[in-house]
Amino acid sequence: MAMKVLSLAPLPAELVKAFILQTADVPDFDVMYGHEMSDDEMKIAMSKADVVFGDYTFKKWITEDIVSAALKVKLIQQPSAGYTHIDVDACTRKGIKVANTAGANTVSVAEHTIACALCLIRNMFYANSSTKMGRWEQMQVKPMELKGKVWGLVGFGRIGQAVSKRIKAFELDSILYYDIFRQDPSVEQELQAQYCELHELLGRSDIISIHTPLNDNTRNMIDEGAVQAIKKGAYLINVARAEVVDEKALASAVSMGRLNGAGIDVFSEEPITPQNPLLAVQSDKLILTPHVAGVSNEAAAAIMNMAAANVARVLKGEEPESVVNNL
């Protein structure tokens, strides 16, 4: 009997199967399209599935109740770095491995971070809107240079290090980083990054970019008190998770001019809702993007290929890679 893959992504079942079949010698399998299933329908499908291909739009939650219906699922493969919509503890208790695609979008997120910083510090959006209105405000734009500034990285994993590697060329005064795990001195030297505590980083940095995962240690890490501790006139960029930063406090700081601007790619509710306080901020120095930092064409292809290859490994009886729970 053919094995079964339950796909919760908004992709045709035939396309998901084609991605998996790029790996040689995959045994016979069928793909069940589950993106539009109700929870009850998902539970029935889970009872039949050998592997689950997750939803990169984060709309199809894999709750403890859904997991309880699994009878033979060996792997839940999430086609993204984030997996907060999956009850990993429930999967672990059930003996189901959960894997993500960490690293597949590292370059994309790093480049997006730097693009935001350049647009903000060069005041590009004000310059663009002013010129399009027929004004010539050459002396009012007042762009600044990255050279000589201090850049603080909150989170120094793959993406934080990728940003550090790329910004060395801008001749910054210094690159600071804070992380729960301090890197080896050889890594710090190679990336020209200095470790410091979070409060010091916030107070010294001209540009702060967030690259932490979301967990109990990082949730609301940049709360109202932390926002107030940020150096006056600095810029904040969040390409990690919305729940790391207090949106209301950030919106207020930008509106009041305490922060010079911000670049935000992640939101507490997605798609963004009209009630989000950031939408009320009237500023050319607030860049809002719809969670696209990690979805360049190249990254999207890499994510799908990495996820599909992992599904193929399990279908062939091999061990998956990038497993996030201890199984």
GROMACS .gro file of C-alpha atoms in nm:
model
  327
    1MET     CA    1   0.000   0.000   0.000
    2ALA     CA    2   0.127   0.345  -0.092
    3MET     CA    3   0.242   0.568   0.192
    4LYS     CA    4   0.060   0.895   0.248
    5VAL     CA    5   0.181   1.253   0.288
    6LEU     CA    6  -0.063   1.506   0.434
    7SER     CA    7   0.019   1.849   0.290
    8LEU     CA    8  -0.118   2.148   0.482
    9ALA     CA    9   0.049   2.402   0.253
   10PRO     CA   10  -0.160   2.601   0.001
   11LEU     CA   11   0.000   2.420  -0.290
   12PRO     CA   12  -0.160   2.167  -0.524
   13ALA     CA   13  -0.097   1.810  -0.410
   14GLU     CA   14   0.059   1.734  -0.748
   15LEU     CA   15   0.317   2.011  -0.700
   16VAL     CA   16   0.415   1.892  -0.353
   17LYS     CA   17   0.454   1.540  -0.492
   18ALA     CA   18   0.672   1.671  -0.776
   19PHE     CA   19   0.905   1.841  -0.528
   20ILE     CA   20   0.939   1.519  -0.326
   21LEU     CA   21   1.002   1.311  -0.638
   22GLN     CA   22   1.310   1.520  -0.719
   23THR     CA   23   1.488   1.286  -0.477
   24ALA     CA   24   1.576   0.954  -0.636
   25ASP     CA   25   1.435   0.616  -0.537
   26VAL     CA   26   1.138   0.743  -0.336
   27PRO     CA   27   0.888   0.459  -0.282
   28ASP     CA   28   0.527   0.493  -0.395
   29PHE     CA   29   0.326   0.755  -0.204
   30ASP     CA   30   0.017   0.972  -0.233
   31VAL     CA   31  -0.028   1.335  -0.125
   32MET     CA   32  -0.345   1.446   0.052
   33TYR     CA   33  -0.430   1.816   0.013
   34GLY     CA   34  -0.517   1.945   0.359
   35HIS     CA   35  -0.496   2.324   0.347
   36GLU     CA   36  -0.873   2.365   0.331
   37MET     CA   37  -0.962   2.081   0.569
   38SER     CA   38  -1.157   2.141   0.888
   39ASP     CA   39  -0.998   2.028   1.215
   40ASP     CA   40  -1.211   1.713   1.210
   41GLU     CA   41  -1.105   1.637   0.854
   42MET     CA   42  -0.742   1.700   0.950
   43LYS     CA   43  -0.768   1.448   1.232
   44ILE     CA   44  -0.900   1.183   0.995
   45ALA     CA   45  -0.619   1.260   0.749
   46MET     CA   46  -0.360   1.253   1.031
   47SER     CA   47  -0.474   0.902   1.120
   48LYS     CA   48  -0.382   0.790   0.768
   49ALA     CA   49  -0.061   0.991   0.715
   50ASP     CA   50   0.298   0.872   0.735
   51VAL     CA   51   0.444   1.222   0.696
   52VAL     CA   52   0.295   1.572   0.734
   53PHE     CA   53   0.411   1.863   0.519
   54GLY     CA   54   0.337   2.180   0.718
   55ASP     CA   55   0.177   2.512   0.626
   56TYR     CA   56   0.418   2.799   0.561
   57THR     CA   57   0.131   3.050   0.592
   58PHE     CA   58   0.089   2.941   0.959
   59LYS     CA   59  -0.291   2.919   0.919
   60LYS     CA   60  -0.317   2.543   0.972
   61TRP     CA   61  -0.220   2.484   1.333
   62ILE     CA   62  -0.102   2.141   1.441
   63THR     CA   63  -0.241   2.131   1.792
   64GLU     CA   64  -0.224   1.863   2.057
   65ASP     CA   65  -0.574   1.756   1.954
   66ILE     CA   66  -0.466   1.716   1.590
   67VAL     CA   67  -0.149   1.533   1.693
   68SER     CA   68  -0.349   1.293   1.909
   69ALA     CA   69  -0.511   1.151   1.595
   70ALA     CA   70  -0.180   1.047   1.442
   71LEU     CA   71  -0.134   0.671   1.427
   72LYS     CA   72   0.182   0.630   1.221
   73VAL     CA   73   0.321   0.978   1.148
   74LYS     CA   74   0.700   0.970   1.158
   75LEU     CA   75   0.773   1.333   1.068
   76ILE     CA   76   0.609   1.674   1.056
   77GLN     CA   77   0.817   1.876   0.811
   78GLN     CA   78   0.767   2.251   0.835
   79PRO     CA   79   0.871   2.441   0.518
   80SER     CA   80   0.999   2.746   0.708
   81ALA     CA   81   1.237   2.830   0.989
   82GLY     CA   82   0.950   2.912   1.227
   83TYR     CA   83   0.726   2.644   1.372
   84THR     CA   84   0.539   2.816   1.656
   85HIS     CA   85   0.205   2.691   1.516
   86ILE     CA   86   0.309   2.330   1.583
   87ASP     CA   87   0.273   2.182   1.933
   88VAL     CA   88   0.622   2.035   1.943
   89ASP     CA   89   0.582   1.902   2.297
   90ALA     CA   90   0.273   1.706   2.193
   91CYS     CA   91   0.464   1.568   1.895
   92THR     CA   92   0.753   1.465   2.119
   93ARG     CA   93   0.521   1.282   2.356
   94LYS     CA   94   0.372   1.104   2.055
   95GLY     CA   95   0.716   1.012   1.922
   96ILE     CA   96   0.682   1.231   1.611
   97LYS     CA   97   0.987   1.417   1.484
   98VAL     CA   98   0.942   1.781   1.385
   99ALA     CA   99   1.184   1.940   1.139
  100ASN     CA  100   1.217   2.289   0.993
  101THR     CA  101   1.424   2.444   0.715
  102ALA     CA  102   1.666   2.650   0.923
  103GLY     CA  103   1.930   2.815   0.710
  104ALA     CA  104   1.747   2.802   0.379
  105ASN     CA  105   1.650   3.170   0.393
  106THR     CA  106   1.951   3.307   0.582
  107VAL     CA  107   2.088   3.515   0.294
  108SER     CA  108   1.745   3.652   0.207
  109VAL     CA  109   1.674   3.771   0.563
  110ALA     CA  110   2.024   3.916   0.604
  111GLU     CA  111   1.997   4.114   0.280
  112HIS     CA  112   1.648   4.239   0.372
  113THR     CA  113   1.781   4.358   0.708
  114ILE     CA  114   2.060   4.556   0.548
  115ALA     CA  115   1.826   4.696   0.280
  116CYS     CA  116   1.594   4.826   0.554
  117ALA     CA  117   1.885   4.987   0.737
  118LEU     CA  118   2.009   5.162   0.423
  119CYS     CA  119   1.663   5.288   0.329
  120LEU     CA  120   1.608   5.422   0.679
  121ILE     CA  121   1.944   5.585   0.735
  122ARG     CA  122   1.946   5.739   0.385
  123ASN     CA  123   1.585   5.863   0.433
  124MET     CA  124   1.496   5.707   0.099
  125PHE     CA  125   1.119   5.700   0.137
  126TYR     CA  126   1.091   6.068   0.225
  127ALA     CA  127   1.318   6.150  -0.069
  128ASN     CA  128   1.107   5.936  -0.301
  129SER     CA  129   0.766   6.069  -0.196
  130SER     CA  130   0.885   6.430  -0.191
  131THR     CA  131   1.038   6.412  -0.538
  132LYS     CA  132   0.734   6.233  -0.681
  133MET     CA  133   0.522   6.525  -0.559
  134GLY     CA  134   0.738   6.759  -0.770
  135ARG     CA  135   0.937   6.907  -0.484
  136TRP     CA  136   1.316   6.943  -0.487
  137GLU     CA  137   1.420   6.908  -0.125
  138GLN     CA  138   1.785   6.829  -0.174
  139MET     CA  139   1.887   6.987   0.155
  140GLN     CA  140   1.590   6.855   0.355
  141VAL     CA  141   1.640   6.482   0.300
  142LYS     CA  142   1.953   6.478   0.520
  143PRO     CA  143   2.072   6.120   0.459
  144MET     CA  144   2.336   5.970   0.685
  145GLU     CA  145   2.610   5.715   0.628
  146LEU     CA  146   2.652   5.374   0.788
  147LYS     CA  147   3.023   5.440   0.817
  148GLY     CA  148   3.116   5.518   1.175
  149LYS     CA  149   2.786   5.398   1.322
  150VAL     CA  150   2.729   5.125   1.582
  151TRP     CA  151   2.514   4.828   1.476
  152GLY     CA  152   2.366   4.603   1.745
  153LEU     CA  153   2.249   4.250   1.667
  154VAL     CA  154   2.001   4.095   1.909
  155GLY     CA  155   2.043   3.726   1.838
  156PHE     CA  156   2.363   3.591   1.685
  157GLY     CA  157   2.269   3.264   1.521
  158ARG     CA  158   2.283   3.195   1.147
  159ILE     CA  159   2.106   3.515   1.043
  160GLY     CA  160   2.270   3.746   1.294
  161GLN     CA  161   2.611   3.619   1.187
  162ALA     CA  162   2.518   3.653   0.818
  163VAL     CA  163   2.428   4.017   0.877
  164SER     CA  164   2.752   4.076   1.066
  165LYS     CA  165   2.953   3.920   0.784
  166ARG     CA  166   2.795   4.153   0.528
  167ILE     CA  167   2.805   4.481   0.719
  168LYS     CA  168   3.179   4.466   0.788
  169ALA     CA  169   3.233   4.632   0.451
  170PHE     CA  170   3.054   4.950   0.565
  171GLU     CA  171   3.338   5.049   0.801
  172LEU     CA  172   3.117   5.070   1.106
  173ASP     CA  173   3.253   5.200   1.432
  174SER     CA  174   3.160   4.869   1.589
  175ILE     CA  175   2.931   4.568   1.562
  176LEU     CA  176   2.777   4.460   1.892
  177TYR     CA  177   2.578   4.147   1.959
  178TYR     CA  178   2.374   3.999   2.240
  179ASP     CA  179   2.274   3.634   2.257
  180ILE     CA  180   2.198   3.388   2.534
  181PHE     CA  181   2.499   3.193   2.404
  182ARG     CA  182   2.825   3.380   2.357
  183GLN     CA  183   3.024   3.277   2.050
  184ASP     CA  184   3.380   3.151   2.053
  185PRO     CA  185   3.637   3.433   2.040
  186SER     CA  186   3.750   3.310   1.698
  187VAL     CA  187   3.398   3.369   1.559
  188GLU     CA  188   3.381   3.714   1.718
  189GLN     CA  189   3.717   3.803   1.567
  190GLU     CA  190   3.624   3.674   1.221
  191LEU     CA  191   3.296   3.869   1.217
  192GLN     CA  192   3.440   4.171   1.401
  193ALA     CA  193   3.156   4.147   1.652
  194GLN     CA  194   3.175   4.234   2.022
  195TYR     CA  195   2.957   4.065   2.282
  196CYS     CA  196   2.772   4.284   2.531
  197GLU     CA  197   2.466   4.264   2.752
  198LEU     CA  198   2.132   4.366   2.604
  199HIS     CA  199   2.091   4.690   2.800
  200GLU     CA  200   2.435   4.811   2.689
  201LEU     CA  201   2.363   4.717   2.327
  202LEU     CA  202   2.035   4.909   2.328
  203GLY     CA  203   2.200   5.218   2.475
  204ARG     CA  204   2.499   5.225   2.238
  205SER     CA  205   2.363   5.115   1.899
  206ASP     CA  206   2.256   5.346   1.617
  207ILE     CA  207   2.092   5.053   1.437
  208ILE     CA  208   1.942   4.754   1.619
  209SER     CA  209   1.829   4.444   1.431
  210ILE     CA  210   1.639   4.156   1.589
  211HIS     CA  211   1.732   3.797   1.492
  212THR     CA  212   1.617   3.583   1.785
  213PRO     CA  213   1.384   3.283   1.780
  214LEU     CA  214   1.060   3.315   1.974
  215ASN     CA  215   1.070   3.131   2.306
  216ASP     CA  216   1.010   3.196   2.675
  217ASN     CA  217   1.340   3.388   2.699
  218THR     CA  218   1.274   3.620   2.405
  219ARG     CA  219   0.900   3.682   2.421
  220ASN     CA  220   0.850   4.056   2.488
  221MET     CA  221   1.228   4.094   2.527
  222ILE     CA  222   1.206   4.443   2.378
  223ASP     CA  223   0.928   4.563   2.606
  224GLU     CA  224   0.836   4.921   2.688
  225GLY     CA  225   1.128   4.955   2.927
  226ALA     CA  226   1.373   4.821   2.669
  227VAL     CA  227   1.234   5.053   2.401
  228GLN     CA  228   1.293   5.346   2.636
  229ALA     CA  229   1.650   5.224   2.692
  230ILE     CA  230   1.731   5.241   2.320
  231LYS     CA  231   1.966   5.523   2.223
  232LYS     CA  232   1.765   5.831   2.122
  233GLY     CA  233   1.750   5.867   1.745
  234ALA     CA  234   1.836   5.502   1.676
  235TYR     CA  235   1.664   5.271   1.427
  236LEU     CA  236   1.513   4.931   1.506
  237ILE     CA  237   1.463   4.650   1.254
  238ASN     CA  238   1.263   4.337   1.340
  239VAL     CA  239   1.283   4.046   1.097
  240ALA     CA  240   1.248   3.778   1.366
  241ARG     CA  241   0.913   3.742   1.545
  242ALA     CA  242   0.664   4.015   1.631
  243GLU     CA  243   0.621   3.889   1.987
  244VAL     CA  244   0.982   3.980   2.066
  245VAL     CA  245   0.901   4.353   2.042
  246ASP     CA  246   0.620   4.549   2.210
  247GLU     CA  247   0.442   4.690   1.902
  248LYS     CA  248   0.257   4.959   2.097
  249ALA     CA  249   0.573   5.084   2.267
  250LEU     CA  250   0.760   5.083   1.937
  251ALA     CA  251   0.482   5.272   1.757
  252SER     CA  252   0.481   5.534   2.031
  253ALA     CA  253   0.860   5.574   2.024
  254VAL     CA  254   0.863   5.633   1.647
  255SER     CA  255   0.561   5.866   1.660
  256MET     CA  256   0.717   6.075   1.937
  257GLY     CA  257   1.053   6.090   1.759
  258ARG     CA  258   1.239   5.905   2.032
  259LEU     CA  259   1.340   5.650   1.769
  260ASN     CA  260   1.436   5.787   1.432
  261GLY     CA  261   1.262   5.503   1.251
  262ALA     CA  262   1.198   5.130   1.224
  263GLY     CA  263   1.175   4.851   0.970
  264ILE     CA  264   0.922   4.583   1.064
  265ASP     CA  265   0.859   4.260   0.870
  266VAL     CA  266   0.664   4.062   1.132
  267PHE     CA  267   0.341   4.143   1.312
  268SER     CA  268   0.144   4.015   1.612
  269GLU     CA  269  -0.143   3.925   1.380
  270GLU     CA  270  -0.080   3.827   1.021
  271PRO     CA  271  -0.213   3.943   0.783
  272ILE     CA  272  -0.177   4.275   0.965
  273THR     CA  273  -0.504   4.405   1.109
  274PRO     CA  274  -0.635   4.764   1.103
  275GLN     CA  275  -0.596   4.772   1.482
  276ASN     CA  276  -0.219   4.729   1.470
  277PRO     CA  277  -0.069   5.041   1.635
  278LEU     CA  278   0.209   5.061   1.377
  279LEU     CA  279  -0.044   5.146   1.104
  280ALA     CA  280  -0.134   5.467   1.286
  281VAL     CA  281   0.224   5.597   1.274
  282GLN     CA  282   0.267   5.876   1.019
  283SER     CA  283   0.632   5.859   0.923
  284ASP     CA  284   0.841   5.805   0.612
  285LYS     CA  285   1.090   5.637   0.842
  286LEU     CA  286   0.867   5.345   0.930
  287ILE     CA  287   0.900   5.061   0.678
  288LEU     CA  288   0.637   4.788   0.703
  289THR     CA  289   0.669   4.475   0.487
  290PRO     CA  290   0.438   4.169   0.479
  291HIS     CA  291   0.671   3.904   0.629
  292VAL     CA  292   0.878   3.883   0.310
  293ALA     CA  293   1.233   3.905   0.448
  294GLY     CA  294   1.286   3.533   0.405
  295VAL     CA  295   1.087   3.468   0.089
  296SER     CA  296   1.306   3.581  -0.196
  297ASN     CA  297   1.264   3.369  -0.508
  298GLU     CA  298   1.589   3.193  -0.429
  299ALA     CA  299   1.500   3.131  -0.064
  300ALA     CA  300   1.152   3.002  -0.147
  301ALA     CA  301   1.300   2.746  -0.384
  302ALA     CA  302   1.565   2.644  -0.131
  303ILE     CA  303   1.303   2.602   0.143
  304MET     CA  304   1.079   2.383  -0.072
  305ASN     CA  305   1.368   2.171  -0.192
  306MET     CA  306   1.506   2.126   0.158
  307ALA     CA  307   1.165   2.035   0.303
  308ALA     CA  308   1.079   1.797   0.018
  309ALA     CA  309   1.417   1.623   0.044
  310ASN     CA  310   1.357   1.563   0.414
  311VAL     CA  311   1.013   1.414   0.345
  312ALA     CA  312   1.174   1.189   0.083
  313ARG     CA  313   1.434   1.071   0.336
  314VAL     CA  314   1.164   0.955   0.576
  315LEU     CA  315   0.960   0.789   0.301
  316LYS     CA  316   1.276   0.594   0.214
  317GLY     CA  317   1.326   0.492   0.577
  318GLU     CA  318   1.616   0.730   0.639
  319GLU     CA  319   1.666   0.979   0.922
  320PRO     CA  320   1.547   1.338   0.863
  321GLU     CA  321   1.769   1.643   0.907
  322SER     CA  322   1.705   1.969   1.098
  323VAL     CA  323   1.493   1.799   1.366
  324VAL     CA  324   1.394   2.050   1.636
  325ASN     CA  325   1.276   1.808   1.907
  326ASN     CA  326   1.491   1.557   2.089
  327LEU     CA  327   1.390   1.235   1.919
   0.00000   0.00000   0.00000
